[in-house]
Short mmCIF file of C-alpha atoms (C1' of nucleotides) in Angstrom, two decimals:
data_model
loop_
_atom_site.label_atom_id
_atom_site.label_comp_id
_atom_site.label_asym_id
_atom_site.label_seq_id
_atom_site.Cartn_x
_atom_site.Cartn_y
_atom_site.Cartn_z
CA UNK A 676 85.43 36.74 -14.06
CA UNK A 677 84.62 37.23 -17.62
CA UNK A 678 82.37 35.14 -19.74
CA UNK A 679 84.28 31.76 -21.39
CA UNK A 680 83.93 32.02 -25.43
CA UNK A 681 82.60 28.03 -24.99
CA UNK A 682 80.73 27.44 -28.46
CA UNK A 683 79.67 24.12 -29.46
CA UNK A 684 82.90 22.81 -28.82
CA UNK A 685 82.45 21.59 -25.33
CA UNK A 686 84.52 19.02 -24.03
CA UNK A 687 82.63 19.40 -20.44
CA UNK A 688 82.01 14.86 -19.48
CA UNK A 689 84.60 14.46 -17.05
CA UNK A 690 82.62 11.63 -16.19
CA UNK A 691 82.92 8.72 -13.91
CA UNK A 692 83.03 5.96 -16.41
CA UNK A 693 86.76 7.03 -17.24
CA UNK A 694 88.02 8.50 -14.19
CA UNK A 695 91.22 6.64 -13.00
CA UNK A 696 89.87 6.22 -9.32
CA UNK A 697 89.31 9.07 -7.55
CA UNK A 698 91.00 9.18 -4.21
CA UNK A 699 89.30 10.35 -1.11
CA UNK A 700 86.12 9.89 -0.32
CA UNK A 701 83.47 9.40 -3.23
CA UNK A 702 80.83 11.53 -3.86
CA UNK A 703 77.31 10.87 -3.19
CA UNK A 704 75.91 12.71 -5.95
CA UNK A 705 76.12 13.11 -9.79
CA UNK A 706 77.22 16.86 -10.40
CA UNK A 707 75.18 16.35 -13.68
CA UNK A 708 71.80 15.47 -12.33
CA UNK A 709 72.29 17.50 -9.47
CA UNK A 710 72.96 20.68 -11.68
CA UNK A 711 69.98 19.19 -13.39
CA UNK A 712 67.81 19.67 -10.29
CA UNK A 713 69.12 22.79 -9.25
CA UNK A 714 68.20 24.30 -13.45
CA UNK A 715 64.58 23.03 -11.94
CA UNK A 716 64.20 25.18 -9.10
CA UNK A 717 65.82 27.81 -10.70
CA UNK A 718 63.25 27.99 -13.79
CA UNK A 719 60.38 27.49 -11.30
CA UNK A 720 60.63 30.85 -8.91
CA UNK A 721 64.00 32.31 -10.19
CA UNK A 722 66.83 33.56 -8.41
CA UNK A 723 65.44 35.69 -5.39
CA UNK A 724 63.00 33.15 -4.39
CA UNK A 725 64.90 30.01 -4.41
CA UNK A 726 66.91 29.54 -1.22
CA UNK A 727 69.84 27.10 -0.51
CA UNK A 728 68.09 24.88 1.46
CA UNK A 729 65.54 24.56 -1.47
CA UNK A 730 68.37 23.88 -3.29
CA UNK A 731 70.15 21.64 -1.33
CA UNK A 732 67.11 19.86 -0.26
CA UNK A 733 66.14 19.06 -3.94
CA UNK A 734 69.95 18.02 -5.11
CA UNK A 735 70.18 15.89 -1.88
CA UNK A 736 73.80 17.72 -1.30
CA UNK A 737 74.11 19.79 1.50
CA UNK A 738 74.56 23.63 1.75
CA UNK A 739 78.68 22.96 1.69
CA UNK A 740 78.84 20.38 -0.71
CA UNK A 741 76.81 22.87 -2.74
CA UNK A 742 79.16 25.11 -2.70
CA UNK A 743 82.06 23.18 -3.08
CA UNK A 744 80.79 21.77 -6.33
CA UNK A 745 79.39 24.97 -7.97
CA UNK A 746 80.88 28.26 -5.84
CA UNK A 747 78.19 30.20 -4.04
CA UNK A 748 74.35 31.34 -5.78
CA UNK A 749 75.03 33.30 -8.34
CA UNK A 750 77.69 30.57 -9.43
CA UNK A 751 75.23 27.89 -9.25
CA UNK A 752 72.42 30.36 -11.11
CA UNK A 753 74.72 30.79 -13.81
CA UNK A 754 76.05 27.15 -14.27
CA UNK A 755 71.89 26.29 -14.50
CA UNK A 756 71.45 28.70 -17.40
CA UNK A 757 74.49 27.29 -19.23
CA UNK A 758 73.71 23.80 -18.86
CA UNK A 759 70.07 25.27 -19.73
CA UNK A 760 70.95 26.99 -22.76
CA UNK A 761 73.41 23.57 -23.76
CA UNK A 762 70.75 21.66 -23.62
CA UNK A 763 68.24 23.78 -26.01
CA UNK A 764 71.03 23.82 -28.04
CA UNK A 765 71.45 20.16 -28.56
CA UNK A 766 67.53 20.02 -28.87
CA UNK A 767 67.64 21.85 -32.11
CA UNK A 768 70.74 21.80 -33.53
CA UNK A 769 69.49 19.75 -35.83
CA UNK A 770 66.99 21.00 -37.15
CA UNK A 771 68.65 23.79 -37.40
CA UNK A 772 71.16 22.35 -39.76
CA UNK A 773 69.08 19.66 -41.28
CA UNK A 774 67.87 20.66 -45.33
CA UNK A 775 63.92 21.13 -45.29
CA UNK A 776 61.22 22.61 -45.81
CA UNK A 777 61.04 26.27 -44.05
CA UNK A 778 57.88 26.03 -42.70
CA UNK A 779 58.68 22.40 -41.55
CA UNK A 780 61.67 23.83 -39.64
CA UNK A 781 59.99 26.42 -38.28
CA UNK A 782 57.38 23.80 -36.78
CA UNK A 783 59.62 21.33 -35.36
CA UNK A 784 61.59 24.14 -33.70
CA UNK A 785 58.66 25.71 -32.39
CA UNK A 786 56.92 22.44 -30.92
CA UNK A 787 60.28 21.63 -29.06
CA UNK A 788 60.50 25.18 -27.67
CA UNK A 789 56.60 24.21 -26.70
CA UNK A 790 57.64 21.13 -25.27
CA UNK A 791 60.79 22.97 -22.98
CA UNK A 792 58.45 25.50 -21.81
CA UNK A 793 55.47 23.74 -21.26
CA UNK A 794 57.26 21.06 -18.96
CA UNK A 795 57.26 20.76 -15.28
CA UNK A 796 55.61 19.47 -11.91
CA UNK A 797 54.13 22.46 -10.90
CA UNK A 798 53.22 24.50 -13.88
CA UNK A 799 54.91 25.29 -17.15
CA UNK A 800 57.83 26.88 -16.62
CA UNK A 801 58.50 29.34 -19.66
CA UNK A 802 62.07 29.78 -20.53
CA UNK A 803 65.02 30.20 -18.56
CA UNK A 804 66.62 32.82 -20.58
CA UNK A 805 63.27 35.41 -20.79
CA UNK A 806 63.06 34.53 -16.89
CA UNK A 807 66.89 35.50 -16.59
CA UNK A 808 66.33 38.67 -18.76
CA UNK A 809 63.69 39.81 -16.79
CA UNK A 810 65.19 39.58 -13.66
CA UNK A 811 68.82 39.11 -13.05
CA UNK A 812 69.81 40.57 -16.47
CA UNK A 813 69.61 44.26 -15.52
CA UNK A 814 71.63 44.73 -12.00
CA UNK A 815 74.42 41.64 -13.04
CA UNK A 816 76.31 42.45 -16.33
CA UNK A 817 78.25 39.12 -17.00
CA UNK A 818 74.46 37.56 -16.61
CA UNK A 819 73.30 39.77 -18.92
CA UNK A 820 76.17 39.14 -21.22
CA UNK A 821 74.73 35.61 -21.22
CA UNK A 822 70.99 36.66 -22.36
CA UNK A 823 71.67 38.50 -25.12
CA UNK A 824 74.21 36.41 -26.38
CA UNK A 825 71.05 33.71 -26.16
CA UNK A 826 69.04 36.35 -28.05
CA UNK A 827 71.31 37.13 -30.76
CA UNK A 828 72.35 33.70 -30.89
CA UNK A 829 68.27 32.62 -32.08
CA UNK A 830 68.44 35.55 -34.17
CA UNK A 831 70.93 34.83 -36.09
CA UNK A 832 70.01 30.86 -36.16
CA UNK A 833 66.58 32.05 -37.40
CA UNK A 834 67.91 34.18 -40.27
CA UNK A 835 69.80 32.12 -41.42
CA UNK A 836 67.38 29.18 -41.91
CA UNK A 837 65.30 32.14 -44.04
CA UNK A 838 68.26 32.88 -45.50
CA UNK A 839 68.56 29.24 -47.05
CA UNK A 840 64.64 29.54 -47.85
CA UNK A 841 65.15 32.58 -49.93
CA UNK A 842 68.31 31.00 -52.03
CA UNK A 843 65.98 27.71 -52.81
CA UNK A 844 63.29 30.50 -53.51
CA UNK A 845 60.71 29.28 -50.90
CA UNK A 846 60.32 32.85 -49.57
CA UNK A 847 60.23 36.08 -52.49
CA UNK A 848 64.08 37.83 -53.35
CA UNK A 849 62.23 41.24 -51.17
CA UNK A 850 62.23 38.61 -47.84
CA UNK A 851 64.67 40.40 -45.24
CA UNK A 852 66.44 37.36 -42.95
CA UNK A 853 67.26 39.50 -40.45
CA UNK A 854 63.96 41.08 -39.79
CA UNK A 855 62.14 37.68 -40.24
CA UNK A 856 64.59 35.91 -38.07
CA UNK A 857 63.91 38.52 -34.92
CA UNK A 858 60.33 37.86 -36.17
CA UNK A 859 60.50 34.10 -35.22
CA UNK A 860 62.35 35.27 -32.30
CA UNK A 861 59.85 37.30 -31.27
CA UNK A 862 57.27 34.35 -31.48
CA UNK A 863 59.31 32.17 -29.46
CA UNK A 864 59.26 34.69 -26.76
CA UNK A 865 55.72 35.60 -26.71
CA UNK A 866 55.13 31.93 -26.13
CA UNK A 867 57.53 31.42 -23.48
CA UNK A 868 55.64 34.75 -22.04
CA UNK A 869 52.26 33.32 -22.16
CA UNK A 870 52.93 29.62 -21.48
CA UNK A 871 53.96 30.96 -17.71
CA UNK A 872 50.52 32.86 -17.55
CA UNK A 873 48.47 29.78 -18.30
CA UNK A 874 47.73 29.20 -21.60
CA UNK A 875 46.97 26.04 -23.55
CA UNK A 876 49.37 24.43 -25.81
CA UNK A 877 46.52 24.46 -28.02
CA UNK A 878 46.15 28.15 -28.22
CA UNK A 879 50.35 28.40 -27.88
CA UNK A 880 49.87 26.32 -31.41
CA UNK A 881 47.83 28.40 -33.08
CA UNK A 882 49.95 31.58 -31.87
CA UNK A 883 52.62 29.87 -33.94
CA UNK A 884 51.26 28.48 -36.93
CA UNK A 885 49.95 32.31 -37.66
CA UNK A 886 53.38 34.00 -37.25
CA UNK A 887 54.42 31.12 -39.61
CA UNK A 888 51.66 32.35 -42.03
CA UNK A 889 52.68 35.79 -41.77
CA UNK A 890 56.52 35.27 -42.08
CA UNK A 891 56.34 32.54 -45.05
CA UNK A 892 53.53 33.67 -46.72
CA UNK A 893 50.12 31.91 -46.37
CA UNK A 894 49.51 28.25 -48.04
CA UNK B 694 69.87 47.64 3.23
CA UNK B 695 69.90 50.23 6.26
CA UNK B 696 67.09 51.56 6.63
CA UNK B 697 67.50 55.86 6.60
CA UNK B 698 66.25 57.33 9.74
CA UNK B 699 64.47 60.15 9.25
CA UNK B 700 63.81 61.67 12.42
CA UNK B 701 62.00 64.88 11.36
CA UNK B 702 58.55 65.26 11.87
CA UNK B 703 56.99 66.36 8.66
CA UNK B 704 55.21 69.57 8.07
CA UNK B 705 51.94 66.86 7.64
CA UNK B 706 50.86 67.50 3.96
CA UNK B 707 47.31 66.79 4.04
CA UNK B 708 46.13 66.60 0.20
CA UNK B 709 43.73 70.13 1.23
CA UNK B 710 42.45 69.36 -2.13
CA UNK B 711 38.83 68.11 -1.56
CA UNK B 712 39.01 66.38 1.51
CA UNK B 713 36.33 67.02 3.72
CA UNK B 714 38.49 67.14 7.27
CA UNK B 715 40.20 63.86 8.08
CA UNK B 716 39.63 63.31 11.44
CA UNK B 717 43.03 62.02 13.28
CA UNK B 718 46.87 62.71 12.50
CA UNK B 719 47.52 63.53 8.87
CA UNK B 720 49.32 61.08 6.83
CA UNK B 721 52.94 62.12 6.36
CA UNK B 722 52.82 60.46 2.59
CA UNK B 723 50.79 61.01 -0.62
CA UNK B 724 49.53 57.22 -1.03
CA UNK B 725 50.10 57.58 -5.11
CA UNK B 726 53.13 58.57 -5.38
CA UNK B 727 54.19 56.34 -2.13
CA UNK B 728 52.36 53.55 -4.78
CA UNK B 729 54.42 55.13 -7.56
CA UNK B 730 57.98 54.33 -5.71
CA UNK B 731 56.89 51.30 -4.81
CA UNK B 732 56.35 50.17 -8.25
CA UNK B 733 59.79 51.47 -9.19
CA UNK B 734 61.32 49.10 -6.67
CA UNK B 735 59.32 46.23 -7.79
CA UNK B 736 59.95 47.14 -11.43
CA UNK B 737 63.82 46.98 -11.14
CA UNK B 738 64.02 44.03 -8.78
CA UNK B 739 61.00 41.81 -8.89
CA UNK B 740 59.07 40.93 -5.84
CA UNK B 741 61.50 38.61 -4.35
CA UNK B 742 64.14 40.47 -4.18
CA UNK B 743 62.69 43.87 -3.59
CA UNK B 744 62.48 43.69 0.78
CA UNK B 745 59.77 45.71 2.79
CA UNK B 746 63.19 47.91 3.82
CA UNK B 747 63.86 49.11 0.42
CA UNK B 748 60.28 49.43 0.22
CA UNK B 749 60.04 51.54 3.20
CA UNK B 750 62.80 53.93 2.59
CA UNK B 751 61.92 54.48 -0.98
CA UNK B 752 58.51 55.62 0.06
CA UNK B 753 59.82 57.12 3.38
CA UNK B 754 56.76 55.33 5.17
CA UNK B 755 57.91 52.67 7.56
CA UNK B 756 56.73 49.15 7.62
CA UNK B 757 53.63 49.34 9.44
CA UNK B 758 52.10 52.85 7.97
CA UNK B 759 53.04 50.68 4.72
CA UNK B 760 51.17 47.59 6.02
CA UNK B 761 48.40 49.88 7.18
CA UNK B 762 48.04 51.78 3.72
CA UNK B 763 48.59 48.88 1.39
CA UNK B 764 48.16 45.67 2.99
CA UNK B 765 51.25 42.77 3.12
CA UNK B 766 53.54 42.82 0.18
CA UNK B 767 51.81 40.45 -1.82
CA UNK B 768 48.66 43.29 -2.05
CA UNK B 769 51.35 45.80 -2.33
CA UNK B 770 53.04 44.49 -5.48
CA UNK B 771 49.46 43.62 -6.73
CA UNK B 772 48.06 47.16 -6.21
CA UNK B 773 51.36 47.98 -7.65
CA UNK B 774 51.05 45.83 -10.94
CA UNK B 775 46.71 47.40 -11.51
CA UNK B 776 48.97 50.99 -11.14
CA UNK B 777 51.35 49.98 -14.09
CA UNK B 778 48.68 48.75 -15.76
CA UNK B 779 46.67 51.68 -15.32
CA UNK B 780 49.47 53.86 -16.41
CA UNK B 781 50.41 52.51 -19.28
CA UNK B 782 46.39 51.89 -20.38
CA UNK B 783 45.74 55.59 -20.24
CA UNK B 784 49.41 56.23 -21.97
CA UNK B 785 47.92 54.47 -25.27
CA UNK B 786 43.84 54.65 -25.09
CA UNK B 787 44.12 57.74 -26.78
CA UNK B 788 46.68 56.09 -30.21
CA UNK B 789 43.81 53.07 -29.97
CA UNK B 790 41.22 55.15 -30.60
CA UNK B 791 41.85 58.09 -32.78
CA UNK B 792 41.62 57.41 -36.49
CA UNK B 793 45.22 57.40 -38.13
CA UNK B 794 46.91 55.06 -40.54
CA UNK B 795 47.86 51.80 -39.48
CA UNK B 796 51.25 52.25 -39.73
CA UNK B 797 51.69 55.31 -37.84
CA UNK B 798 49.55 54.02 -34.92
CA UNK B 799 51.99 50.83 -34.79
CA UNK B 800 54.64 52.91 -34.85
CA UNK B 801 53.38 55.79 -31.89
CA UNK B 802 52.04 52.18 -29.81
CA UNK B 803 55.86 50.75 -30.16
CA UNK B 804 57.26 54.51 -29.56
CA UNK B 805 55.62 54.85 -26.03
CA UNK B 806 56.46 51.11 -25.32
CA UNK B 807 59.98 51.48 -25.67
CA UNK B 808 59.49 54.96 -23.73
CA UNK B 809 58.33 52.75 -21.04
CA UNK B 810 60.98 49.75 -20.98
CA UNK B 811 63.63 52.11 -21.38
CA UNK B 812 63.27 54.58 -18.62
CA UNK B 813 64.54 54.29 -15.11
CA UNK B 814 67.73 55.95 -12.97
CA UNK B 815 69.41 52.14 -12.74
CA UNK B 816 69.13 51.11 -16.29
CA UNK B 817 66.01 50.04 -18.58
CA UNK B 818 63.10 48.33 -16.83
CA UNK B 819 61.37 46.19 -19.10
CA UNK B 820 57.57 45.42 -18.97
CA UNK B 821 55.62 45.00 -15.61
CA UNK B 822 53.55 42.56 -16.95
CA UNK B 823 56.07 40.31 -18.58
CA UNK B 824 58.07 40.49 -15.50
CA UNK B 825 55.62 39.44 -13.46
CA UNK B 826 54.74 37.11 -16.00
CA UNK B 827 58.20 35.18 -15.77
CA UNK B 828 58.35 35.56 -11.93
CA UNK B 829 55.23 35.55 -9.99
CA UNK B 830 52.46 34.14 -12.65
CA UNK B 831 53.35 30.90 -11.72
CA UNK B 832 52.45 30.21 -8.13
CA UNK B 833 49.91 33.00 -7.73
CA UNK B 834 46.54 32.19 -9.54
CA UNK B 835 45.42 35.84 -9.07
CA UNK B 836 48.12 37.23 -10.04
CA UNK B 837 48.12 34.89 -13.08
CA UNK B 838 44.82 35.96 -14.13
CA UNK B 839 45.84 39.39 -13.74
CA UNK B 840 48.66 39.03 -16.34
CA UNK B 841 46.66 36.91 -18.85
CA UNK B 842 44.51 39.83 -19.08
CA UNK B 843 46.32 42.04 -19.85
CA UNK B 844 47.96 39.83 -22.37
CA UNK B 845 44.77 39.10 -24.15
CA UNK B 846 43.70 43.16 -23.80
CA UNK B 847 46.85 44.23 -25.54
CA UNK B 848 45.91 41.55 -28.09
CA UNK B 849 42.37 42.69 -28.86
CA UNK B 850 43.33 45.95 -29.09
CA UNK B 851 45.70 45.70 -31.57
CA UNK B 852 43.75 43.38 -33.63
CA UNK B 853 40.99 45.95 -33.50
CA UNK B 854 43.37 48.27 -35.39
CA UNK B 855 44.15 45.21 -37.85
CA UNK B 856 40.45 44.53 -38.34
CA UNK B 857 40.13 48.96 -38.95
CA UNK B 858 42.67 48.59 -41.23
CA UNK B 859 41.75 45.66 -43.27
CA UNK B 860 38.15 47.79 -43.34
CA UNK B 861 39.40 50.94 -44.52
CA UNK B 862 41.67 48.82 -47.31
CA UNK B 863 45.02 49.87 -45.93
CA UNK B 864 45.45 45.55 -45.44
CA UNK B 865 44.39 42.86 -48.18
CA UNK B 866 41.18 41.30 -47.59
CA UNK B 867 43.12 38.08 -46.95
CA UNK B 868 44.70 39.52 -43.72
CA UNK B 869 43.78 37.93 -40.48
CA UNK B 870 43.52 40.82 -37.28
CA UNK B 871 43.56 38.36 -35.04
CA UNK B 872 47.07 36.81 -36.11
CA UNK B 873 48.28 40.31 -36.64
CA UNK B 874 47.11 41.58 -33.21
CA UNK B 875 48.90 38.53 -31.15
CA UNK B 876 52.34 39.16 -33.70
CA UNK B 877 52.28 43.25 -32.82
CA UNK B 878 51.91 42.07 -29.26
CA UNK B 879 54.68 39.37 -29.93
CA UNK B 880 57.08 42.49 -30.99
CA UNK B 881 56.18 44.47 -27.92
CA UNK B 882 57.19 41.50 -25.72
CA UNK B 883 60.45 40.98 -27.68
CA UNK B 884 61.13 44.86 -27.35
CA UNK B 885 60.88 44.15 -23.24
CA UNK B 886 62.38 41.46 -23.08
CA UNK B 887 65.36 43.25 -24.79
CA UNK B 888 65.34 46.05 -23.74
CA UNK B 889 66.52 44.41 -20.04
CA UNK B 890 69.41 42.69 -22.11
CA UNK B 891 70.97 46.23 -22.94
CA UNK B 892 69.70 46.50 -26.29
CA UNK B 893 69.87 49.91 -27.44
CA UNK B 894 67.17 52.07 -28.42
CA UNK B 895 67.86 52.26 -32.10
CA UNK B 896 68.19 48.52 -32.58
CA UNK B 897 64.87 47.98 -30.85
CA UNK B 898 63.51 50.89 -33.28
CA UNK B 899 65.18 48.51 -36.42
CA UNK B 900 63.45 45.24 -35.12
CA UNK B 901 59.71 47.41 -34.47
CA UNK B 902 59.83 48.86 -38.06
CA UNK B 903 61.17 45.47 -39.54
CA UNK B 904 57.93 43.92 -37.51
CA UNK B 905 55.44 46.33 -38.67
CA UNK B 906 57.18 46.00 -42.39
CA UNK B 907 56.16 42.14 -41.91
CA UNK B 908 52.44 42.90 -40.89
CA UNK B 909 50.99 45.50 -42.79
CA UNK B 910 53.53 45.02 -45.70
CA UNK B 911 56.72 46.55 -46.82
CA UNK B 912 56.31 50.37 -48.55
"C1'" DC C 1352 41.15 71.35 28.01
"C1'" DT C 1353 39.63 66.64 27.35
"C1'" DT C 1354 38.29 62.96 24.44
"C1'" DT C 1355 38.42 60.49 20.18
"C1'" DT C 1356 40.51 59.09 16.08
"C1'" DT C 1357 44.16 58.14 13.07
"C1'" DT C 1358 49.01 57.78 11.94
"C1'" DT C 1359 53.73 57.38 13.24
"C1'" DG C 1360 57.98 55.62 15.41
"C1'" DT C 1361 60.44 52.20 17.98
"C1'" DA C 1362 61.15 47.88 19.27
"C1'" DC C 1363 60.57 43.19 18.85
"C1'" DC C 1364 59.81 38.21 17.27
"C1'" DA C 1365 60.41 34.07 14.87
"C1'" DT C 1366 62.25 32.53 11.02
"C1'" DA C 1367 65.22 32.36 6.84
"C1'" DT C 1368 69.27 33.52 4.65
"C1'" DC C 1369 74.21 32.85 2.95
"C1'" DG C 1370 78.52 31.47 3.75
"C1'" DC C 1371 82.03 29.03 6.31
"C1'" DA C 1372 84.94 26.36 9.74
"C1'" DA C 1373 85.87 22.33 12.11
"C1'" DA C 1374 85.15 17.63 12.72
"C1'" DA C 1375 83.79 13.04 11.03
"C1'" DA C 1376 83.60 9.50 7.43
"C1'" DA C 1377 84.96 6.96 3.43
"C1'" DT C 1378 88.12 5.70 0.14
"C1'" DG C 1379 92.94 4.95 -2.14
"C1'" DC C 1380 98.01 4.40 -1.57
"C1'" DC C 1381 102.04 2.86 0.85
"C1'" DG D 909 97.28 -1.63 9.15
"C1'" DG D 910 98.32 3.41 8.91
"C1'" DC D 911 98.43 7.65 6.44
"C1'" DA D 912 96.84 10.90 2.91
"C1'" DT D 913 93.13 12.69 0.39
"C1'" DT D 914 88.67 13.95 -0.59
"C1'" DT D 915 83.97 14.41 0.66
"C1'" DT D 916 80.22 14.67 3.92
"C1'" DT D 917 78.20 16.20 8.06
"C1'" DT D 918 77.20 19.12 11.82
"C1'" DG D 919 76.63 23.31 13.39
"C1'" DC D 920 77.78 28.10 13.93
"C1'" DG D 921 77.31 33.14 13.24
"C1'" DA D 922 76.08 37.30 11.49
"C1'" DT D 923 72.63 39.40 9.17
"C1'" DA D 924 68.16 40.04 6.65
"C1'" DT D 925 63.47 39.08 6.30
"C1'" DG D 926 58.26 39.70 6.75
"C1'" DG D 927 55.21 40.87 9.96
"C1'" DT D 928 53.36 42.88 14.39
"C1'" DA D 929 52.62 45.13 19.29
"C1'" DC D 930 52.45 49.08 21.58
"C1'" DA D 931 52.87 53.62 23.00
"C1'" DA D 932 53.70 58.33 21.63
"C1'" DA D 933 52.22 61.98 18.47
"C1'" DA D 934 49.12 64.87 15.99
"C1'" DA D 935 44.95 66.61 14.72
"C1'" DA D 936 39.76 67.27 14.86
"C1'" DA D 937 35.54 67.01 17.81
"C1'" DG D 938 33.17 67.92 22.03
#
DNA sequence: CTTTTTTTGTACCATATCGCAAAAAATGCC
DNA sequence: GGCATTTTTTGCGATATGGTACAAAAAAAG
């Protein structure tokens, strides 16, 4: 099965508000929410270590509904990271095309990154798409299709926001996008690395707003 | 898996080294390298998913000499994860403390990273520590605190090359090591996290010479 | 040769795992 | 009401898993 091209353009809400009356029996769960809970047991141990009856447990469907709704595992794994990365996406999007300031940008889209990673009931969590990387990524090519698409994806959303800071002459004409944008990649994942191992948003914060320094120039 | 069964009874390689006599039947492994293939397995696969089956036919002990030598799996992968560490610690002492210019000890540092994330028969590996970072970190205080040491060593290390640099006037006085060190270890964790998404060698080489162009300034 | 010590090999246990088939239940349509 | 349709439920089965018991094997010590 290869990957689906889906950009932003996502129809996806089949929902229930305008369904013209389903006809056997209804369902006794939300496919959204329990998607939703499944993305949460998947970012808190991973692939390996989360078993169906974890997962069916936690979505309150059982092991056949499960798959009925989302295919087998790896089906469900992948529809997590999708909905996953669709939701980070909507979290900054706009920012990301909003006109300010580039350290402002960078700030807000840091502190929401801090916010996804730092979430959860047991723990922070990190993010999904350094957890898939580093596990799934290597021995399941369409998954790793996914991640680096992810990767190159913030790339390119990060060099382009320098890009706009170098025309309104914010950052010097010598400023490289693309090597500033992995830059401020490369900050996001160091955070997402060392929220998972226990450290403070405090000290997450400070990471940040001294990559900031260094990419923008001090003020 | 199946397990291979290896009927022959091995010509009992007793390290005759320095070992004053052992006194009962000689081991029919070499405990490092049996430690070495172990951390290969864990290294491609993560501790979930790596079983004591694999582990037992890569080292070609079975499951109780394994128990016996290493403990359960949990100590395994632990006294697998100090190995790595160890490893890849004595890889770069000597770069950290010779005297060289800044750049060129960034640039040997990154060289023997990407050495490390990129080798292995089934495709790159990654980083140990992140791995573990994004899988195990989590749920295992120990092996938390384990990971957020090494975090913080790489860290202070490299900011102690910042701090030599800024001393020797290769860096403005206005340069902060500290910042520096936790962005150079920033670009090593974006190299491993990549490097498991299929990026090539020379793009990972652009993004660490783009990096170090960033921190100690663009010549 | 016998005893002691250490490791190995085989077998085993209790549980967990994924996936699926068949039956039961709940709704709409005629 | 009766049938069709869809979902839920129960439970099965084949295998994999981590961990362990126990006896045979191999070597040094006495």
């Amino acid at each position: 099965m290869v990957q689906k091209k889906k950009q932003l353009t996502e129809p996806a809400k089949v929902d229930a508000s305008a369904s013209p009356k389903r006809r056997g029996r209804p369902r006794a769960y939300e496919p959204d929410v329990a998607l939703g809970k499944a993305l949460d047991l998947f970012r808190k141990g991973g692939f390996a270590a989360t078993s169906l009856d974890d997962l069916s447990s936690a979505t309150g469907m059982n092991r056949p509904s499960l798959y009925g709704a989302f295919g087998d595992k790896r089906e469900l794994y992948i529809k997590s990271y999708q909905r996953y990365r669709d939701d980070a996406r909507a979290a900054t999007a706009e920012i990301f095309r909003a006109e300010m300031p580039i350290r402002k940008r960078l700030a807000r889209i840091y502190a929401i990154a801090l916010d996804i990673y730092l979430s959860g009931d047991a723990g922070p969590r990190g993010c999904f798409t350094v957890m898939t990387a580093t596990s799934e990524a290597i021995a399941d090519p369409d998954i790793r299709a996914m991640v680096l698409d992810a990767l190159v994806g913030l790339d390119r959303a990060f060099a382009i926001c320098f890009q706009r800071a170098k025309e309104s002459g914010e950052l010097p004409p010598s400023a490289d996008p693309a090597v500033l944008g992995q830059l401020a990649s490369a900050t996001v994942h160091t955070i997402a690395i060392r929220s998972r191992a226990g450290v403070s948003r405090m000290e997450l914060e400070l990471i940040v707003n001294g990559a900031i320094d260094v990419m923008v120039g001090d003020k």
